Short mmCIF file of C-alpha atoms (C1' of nucleotides) in Angstrom, two decimals:
data_model
loop_
_atom_site.label_atom_id
_atom_site.label_comp_id
_atom_site.label_asym_id
_atom_site.label_seq_id
_atom_site.Cartn_x
_atom_site.Cartn_y
_atom_site.Cartn_z
CA UNK I 1419 -21.83 2.94 -26.91
CA UNK I 1420 -23.03 6.23 -26.74
CA UNK I 1421 -25.41 7.45 -24.50
CA UNK I 1422 -28.32 7.79 -27.22
CA UNK I 1423 -28.33 4.24 -27.91
CA UNK I 1424 -26.76 3.95 -31.09
CA UNK I 1425 -24.07 1.76 -32.05
CA UNK I 1426 -20.36 3.16 -31.89
CA UNK I 1427 -20.06 6.81 -31.06
CA UNK I 1428 -22.16 9.31 -32.93
CA UNK I 1429 -21.02 12.23 -35.23
CA UNK I 1430 -18.07 13.07 -33.89
CA UNK I 1431 -16.87 14.90 -36.30
CA UNK I 1432 -15.24 18.28 -34.66
CA UNK I 1433 -16.98 17.68 -31.43
CA UNK I 1434 -14.94 18.61 -28.29
CA UNK I 1435 -14.84 15.76 -25.97
CA UNK I 1436 -14.28 16.10 -22.06
CA UNK I 1437 -12.64 13.44 -20.16
CA UNK I 1438 -14.35 13.33 -16.69
CA UNK I 1439 -12.64 12.18 -14.37
CA UNK I 1440 -13.39 10.32 -10.99
CA UNK I 1441 -17.11 9.58 -11.19
CA UNK I 1442 -18.78 7.02 -9.18
CA UNK I 1443 -18.53 3.75 -10.55
CA UNK I 1444 -22.73 4.12 -10.22
CA UNK I 1445 -22.99 7.21 -12.06
CA UNK I 1446 -24.43 6.59 -15.44
CA UNK I 1447 -24.22 8.84 -18.78
CA UNK I 1448 -28.04 9.38 -17.97
CA UNK I 1449 -26.76 11.26 -14.63
CA UNK I 1450 -24.11 13.13 -16.50
CA UNK I 1451 -26.25 14.37 -19.50
CA UNK I 1452 -27.87 16.83 -17.85
CA UNK I 1453 -25.68 17.98 -15.85
CA UNK I 1454 -23.01 18.80 -18.71
CA UNK I 1455 -26.08 19.78 -21.26
CA UNK I 1456 -26.86 22.41 -18.92
CA UNK I 1457 -23.68 24.02 -20.11
CA UNK I 1458 -23.78 23.66 -23.61
CA UNK I 1459 -25.01 21.38 -26.43
CA UNK I 1460 -23.57 17.97 -25.52
CA UNK I 1461 -23.26 15.22 -28.69
CA UNK I 1462 -22.73 12.22 -26.57
CA UNK I 1463 -21.60 10.72 -23.23
CA UNK I 1464 -19.60 7.65 -22.99
CA UNK I 1465 -18.78 6.33 -19.98
CA UNK I 1466 -16.38 2.87 -20.96
CA UNK I 1467 -17.17 -0.11 -19.15
CA UNK I 1468 -14.90 -3.00 -18.16
CA UNK I 1469 -15.85 -5.46 -20.84
CA UNK I 1470 -15.91 -8.64 -18.69
CA UNK I 1471 -18.03 -7.37 -15.86
CA UNK I 1472 -19.87 -4.06 -17.42
CA UNK I 1473 -18.60 -2.08 -14.22
CA UNK I 1474 -17.86 1.71 -15.02
CA UNK I 1475 -14.26 2.45 -15.35
CA UNK I 1476 -14.72 6.09 -13.12
CA UNK I 1477 -14.53 7.79 -15.92
CA UNK I 1478 -16.71 9.59 -18.71
CA UNK I 1479 -16.71 11.31 -22.26
CA UNK I 1480 -18.72 14.20 -22.78
CA UNK I 1481 -18.43 15.59 -26.21
CA UNK I 1482 -19.94 19.12 -27.17
CA UNK I 1483 -20.54 20.71 -30.45
CA UNK I 1484 -18.76 23.85 -29.62
CA UNK I 1485 -15.55 24.47 -27.98
CA UNK I 1486 -16.46 27.39 -25.66
CA UNK I 1487 -18.92 25.27 -24.20
CA UNK I 1488 -16.82 23.11 -23.61
CA UNK I 1489 -14.45 25.20 -21.98
CA UNK I 1490 -17.23 26.63 -19.93
CA UNK I 1491 -18.29 22.93 -18.96
CA UNK I 1492 -14.91 22.89 -17.57
CA UNK I 1493 -14.84 25.83 -15.48
CA UNK I 1494 -18.18 24.83 -14.31
CA UNK I 1495 -18.56 21.06 -13.45
CA UNK I 1496 -14.55 20.61 -12.52
CA UNK I 1497 -14.38 19.75 -8.69
CA UNK I 1498 -18.36 19.51 -8.73
CA UNK I 1499 -19.51 16.91 -6.66
CA UNK I 1500 -21.57 14.23 -8.44
CA UNK I 1501 -22.60 11.11 -6.84
CA UNK I 1502 -21.04 11.83 -3.87
CA UNK I 1503 -17.61 12.38 -5.58
CA UNK I 1504 -15.88 15.62 -6.63
CA UNK I 1505 -15.31 14.99 -10.32
CA UNK I 1506 -12.38 16.42 -12.83
CA UNK I 1507 -12.91 17.52 -15.83
CA UNK I 1508 -10.72 18.33 -18.86
CA UNK I 1509 -10.00 17.98 -22.29
CA UNK I 1510 -9.41 14.65 -23.37
CA UNK I 1511 -5.82 14.09 -24.83
CA UNK I 1512 -6.81 11.17 -26.96
CA UNK I 1513 -9.39 10.33 -29.24
CA UNK I 1514 -11.45 7.33 -29.64
CA UNK I 1515 -8.44 5.54 -31.84
CA UNK I 1516 -6.11 6.58 -29.12
CA UNK I 1517 -5.16 9.72 -31.47
CA UNK I 1518 -3.71 12.48 -30.04
CA UNK I 1519 -6.36 15.23 -30.25
CA UNK I 1520 -6.02 19.09 -29.55
CA UNK I 1521 -7.71 20.34 -26.86
CA UNK I 1522 -10.17 17.24 -27.27
CA UNK I 1523 -11.38 18.35 -30.29
CA UNK I 1524 -12.18 15.09 -32.57
CA UNK I 1525 -11.62 15.95 -36.25
CA UNK I 1526 -12.06 13.15 -38.93
CA UNK I 1527 -8.43 12.78 -39.39
CA UNK I 1528 -8.64 9.54 -37.55
CA UNK I 1529 -8.88 6.91 -40.66
CA UNK I 1530 -6.84 4.14 -38.79
CA UNK I 1531 -3.60 4.30 -36.49
CA UNK I 1532 -0.85 2.16 -36.98
CA UNK I 1533 0.25 2.51 -33.47
CA UNK I 1534 -2.11 0.23 -32.51
CA UNK I 1535 -3.61 -2.92 -33.55
CA UNK I 1536 -6.91 -3.62 -33.08
CA UNK I 1537 -5.91 -7.02 -30.70
CA UNK I 1538 -3.98 -4.45 -28.48
CA UNK I 1539 -7.05 -1.88 -27.98
CA UNK I 1540 -9.14 -3.30 -25.85
CA UNK I 1541 -7.92 -2.99 -22.03
CA UNK I 1542 -8.96 -7.06 -21.61
CA UNK I 1543 -5.75 -7.48 -23.75
CA UNK I 1544 -3.45 -5.41 -22.16
CA UNK I 1545 -2.25 -7.19 -19.52
CA UNK I 1546 -2.82 -10.41 -21.23
CA UNK I 1547 -0.40 -10.07 -23.49
CA UNK I 1548 2.21 -7.67 -22.38
CA UNK I 1549 3.95 -8.52 -19.35
CA UNK I 1550 4.65 -4.70 -18.79
CA UNK I 1551 3.03 -3.13 -22.14
CA UNK I 1552 -0.42 -3.60 -20.44
CA UNK I 1553 -0.90 -0.31 -19.91
CA UNK I 1554 -1.11 2.70 -22.59
CA UNK I 1555 1.44 1.74 -25.32
CA UNK I 1556 0.44 4.57 -27.83
CA UNK I 1557 2.71 7.37 -27.40
CA UNK I 1558 1.31 10.06 -25.22
CA UNK I 1559 2.47 13.38 -26.31
CA UNK I 1560 3.69 15.81 -23.22
CA UNK I 1561 1.71 18.47 -24.06
CA UNK I 1562 -0.45 18.41 -21.35
CA UNK I 1563 -2.02 21.80 -21.57
CA UNK I 1564 -4.83 21.71 -19.85
CA UNK I 1565 -4.98 21.95 -15.76
CA UNK I 1566 -4.92 19.09 -13.40
CA UNK I 1567 -1.50 17.56 -14.90
CA UNK I 1568 0.33 18.08 -12.06
CA UNK I 1569 -2.20 15.85 -9.52
CA UNK I 1570 -2.89 13.23 -11.96
CA UNK I 1571 1.11 13.09 -12.82
CA UNK I 1572 2.34 12.58 -9.58
CA UNK I 1573 0.12 9.43 -9.19
CA UNK I 1574 1.47 8.11 -12.22
CA UNK I 1575 4.69 9.05 -11.10
CA UNK I 1576 4.49 7.35 -7.69
CA UNK I 1577 4.94 3.68 -9.70
CA UNK I 1578 1.36 2.92 -9.31
CA UNK I 1579 0.97 2.35 -13.12
CA UNK I 1580 -0.15 -1.42 -12.32
CA UNK I 1581 -3.60 0.01 -11.82
CA UNK I 1582 -5.12 -2.25 -14.22
CA UNK I 1583 -8.82 -3.20 -13.79
CA UNK I 1584 -7.97 -6.33 -12.46
CA UNK I 1585 -7.40 -5.18 -9.16
CA UNK I 1586 -9.86 -6.30 -7.44
CA UNK I 1587 -9.00 -9.81 -8.61
CA UNK I 1588 -5.29 -9.04 -7.85
CA UNK I 1589 -6.69 -8.35 -4.46
CA UNK I 1590 -8.56 -11.73 -4.56
CA UNK I 1591 -5.75 -13.60 -5.49
CA UNK I 1592 -3.10 -11.60 -2.78
CA UNK I 1593 -5.52 -12.55 -0.28
CA UNK I 1594 -6.07 -15.85 -1.22
CA UNK I 1595 -2.72 -17.03 -0.76
CA UNK I 1596 -3.57 -19.87 2.81
CA UNK I 1597 -0.88 -20.70 4.68
CA UNK I 1598 -1.25 -23.96 3.75
CA UNK I 1599 1.83 -23.64 1.29
CA UNK I 1600 4.17 -23.79 4.11
CA UNK I 1601 3.67 -27.53 4.71
CA UNK I 1602 5.67 -30.58 3.13
CA UNK I 1603 5.74 -30.05 -0.28
CA UNK I 1604 6.88 -33.58 -1.12
CA UNK I 1605 3.98 -34.84 -3.32
CA UNK I 1606 2.02 -31.84 -2.36
CA UNK I 1607 2.62 -30.26 -5.83
CA UNK I 1608 -0.26 -31.79 -7.44
CA UNK I 1609 -3.09 -31.03 -4.62
CA UNK I 1610 -1.36 -27.09 -4.75
CA UNK I 1611 -1.25 -26.96 -8.45
CA UNK I 1612 -4.73 -28.48 -9.06
CA UNK I 1613 -6.84 -26.26 -6.32
CA UNK I 1614 -5.97 -22.97 -8.07
CA UNK I 1615 -6.91 -24.10 -11.55
CA UNK I 1616 -10.19 -25.31 -10.47
CA UNK I 1617 -11.08 -22.01 -8.38
CA UNK I 1618 -10.03 -20.06 -11.30
CA UNK I 1619 -11.77 -21.87 -13.56
CA UNK I 1620 -15.02 -22.00 -11.42
CA UNK I 1621 -14.62 -18.26 -10.93
CA UNK I 1622 -14.46 -18.01 -14.85
CA UNK I 1623 -17.30 -19.83 -15.28
CA UNK I 1624 -19.07 -18.17 -12.96
CA UNK I 1625 -18.28 -14.56 -13.85
CA UNK I 1626 -19.57 -15.72 -17.40
CA UNK I 1627 -22.52 -17.27 -15.97
CA UNK I 1628 -23.65 -14.37 -13.89
CA UNK I 1629 -23.17 -12.13 -16.62
CA UNK I 1630 -26.60 -10.66 -17.00
CA UNK I 1631 -27.34 -7.29 -15.57
CA UNK I 1632 -28.45 -4.86 -17.70
CA UNK I 1633 -28.49 -1.54 -16.32
CA UNK I 1634 -25.45 -0.12 -14.26
CA UNK I 1635 -28.09 0.82 -11.21
CA UNK I 1636 -29.29 -2.67 -11.33
CA UNK I 1637 -25.58 -4.26 -11.16
CA UNK I 1638 -25.94 -6.90 -8.58
CA UNK I 1639 -23.31 -7.09 -6.27
CA UNK I 1640 -22.90 -10.92 -7.38
CA UNK I 1641 -20.23 -10.25 -9.86
CA UNK I 1642 -17.94 -9.00 -7.19
CA UNK I 1643 -18.26 -11.78 -5.01
CA UNK I 1644 -17.53 -14.18 -7.90
CA UNK I 1645 -14.38 -12.37 -8.13
CA UNK I 1646 -13.67 -12.27 -4.53
CA UNK I 1647 -11.47 -15.83 -3.54
CA UNK I 1648 -14.57 -17.66 -2.64
CA UNK I 1649 -13.16 -20.71 -1.20
CA UNK I 1650 -15.68 -23.42 -0.76
CA UNK I 1651 -17.19 -23.40 2.38
CA UNK I 1652 -16.36 -27.20 2.75
CA UNK I 1653 -12.69 -26.51 2.85
CA UNK I 1654 -12.30 -24.51 5.68
CA UNK I 1655 -12.70 -27.05 8.28
CA UNK I 1656 -10.35 -29.25 6.32
CA UNK I 1657 -7.82 -26.73 5.94
CA UNK I 1658 -8.37 -26.34 9.78
CA UNK I 1659 -7.12 -29.77 10.03
CA UNK I 1660 -4.84 -29.46 8.04
CA UNK I 1661 -2.45 -27.00 9.35
CA UNK I 1662 -2.71 -28.03 12.90
CA UNK I 1663 -2.54 -31.55 12.27
CA UNK I 1664 0.15 -31.44 10.07
CA UNK I 1665 -0.72 -34.52 7.79
CA UNK I 1666 0.08 -34.80 4.64
CA UNK I 1667 -1.89 -33.00 1.83
CA UNK I 1668 -2.60 -36.33 0.16
CA UNK I 1669 -4.21 -37.93 3.46
CA UNK I 1670 -6.24 -34.67 4.16
CA UNK I 1671 -7.48 -34.59 0.38
CA UNK I 1672 -8.75 -37.97 0.49
CA UNK I 1673 -10.23 -37.01 3.60
CA UNK I 1674 -11.69 -33.89 2.39
CA UNK I 1675 -13.91 -35.98 0.15
CA UNK I 1676 -14.92 -38.49 2.71
CA UNK I 1677 -15.25 -35.54 4.97
CA UNK I 1678 -17.37 -33.19 2.54
CA UNK I 1679 -19.51 -36.07 1.69
CA UNK I 1680 -20.00 -36.35 5.37
CA UNK I 1681 -20.20 -33.21 6.34
CA UNK I 1682 -22.88 -32.48 3.64
CA UNK I 1683 -24.72 -36.07 4.53
CA UNK I 1684 -25.17 -35.31 8.14
CA UNK I 1685 -25.92 -32.71 9.74
CA UNK I 1686 -22.22 -30.73 9.51
CA UNK I 1687 -22.59 -30.29 13.21
CA UNK I 1688 -19.49 -32.75 14.33
CA UNK I 1689 -16.00 -31.13 14.80
CA UNK I 1690 -13.48 -31.96 11.78
CA UNK I 1691 -11.03 -33.41 13.66
CA UNK I 1692 -13.50 -35.56 15.84
CA UNK I 1693 -11.20 -38.52 14.26
CA UNK I 1694 -8.47 -38.25 15.94
"C1'" DG Q 1041 -23.19 -2.91 0.44
"C1'" DT Q 1042 -17.92 -3.12 -2.30
"C1'" DT Q 1043 -12.70 -0.33 -5.59
"C1'" DG Q 1044 -10.09 5.12 -7.21
"C1'" DA Q 1045 -5.66 4.93 -11.20
"C1'" DG Q 1046 -6.59 7.12 -15.60
"C1'" DC Q 1047 -8.08 8.65 -21.63
"C1'" DG Q 1048 -13.16 5.79 -25.36
"C1'" DT Q 1049 -17.91 2.32 -27.85
"C1'" DT Q 1050 -22.37 -2.06 -30.84
#
DNA sequence: GTTGAGCGTT
């Protein structure tokens, strides 16, 4: 969806597309439009969003009708601080169909691209399908003529092409590793395998259930909270008891049920290891 | 209140 509320891109024939990087996650197309429209006729402003969360992905596309206006906008707005962040403005190298485009120019020669299949287009599918091909699989033309290539290339060559949008999820998962896994793994496998399944399912449903944000500015932090480890409150005292007492996890599990019931029914003020 | 490499749409 574009800034003008239509479905899909507007008349993009012979427009010049600028990629605006490093915008704030709170910056909306309405913020960028007046800024860029001062330097020429802006045909469209589009901020790609994460399809699941709806969050901005931190960059935008601004389309101009004339190339000289686009160039002027680059000169004037590159490095400008918008919403607290120094934006980078450059010609887009790829069109909406991941075609290589010339200085951001979008002509009508993008009927269909054999390089991509539609199921691979969306970023959500990249990391799910390919083990390592979840990054842009479309061929990048080496003609990076515009400025700013060196900085971004440095970032890319740093081996950080794992920058998929699931970074917060990765952080959460890496943080959620509990030291409990160190204990005896005799019959604890069923327990160890059960817990993450429950959690991931709960997380998924909660994310889907809470996807209700209408405008980006009204975004509620509950989204990120649901993506966080989100360990159940009742499990923390049980985990403490497990790691300290060193009892088997089956026992702990059966106890955790009764404990959680007790703790929820009673005033929870009891110490979890009061049964020693 | 929150992240920060990078190229796109109901």
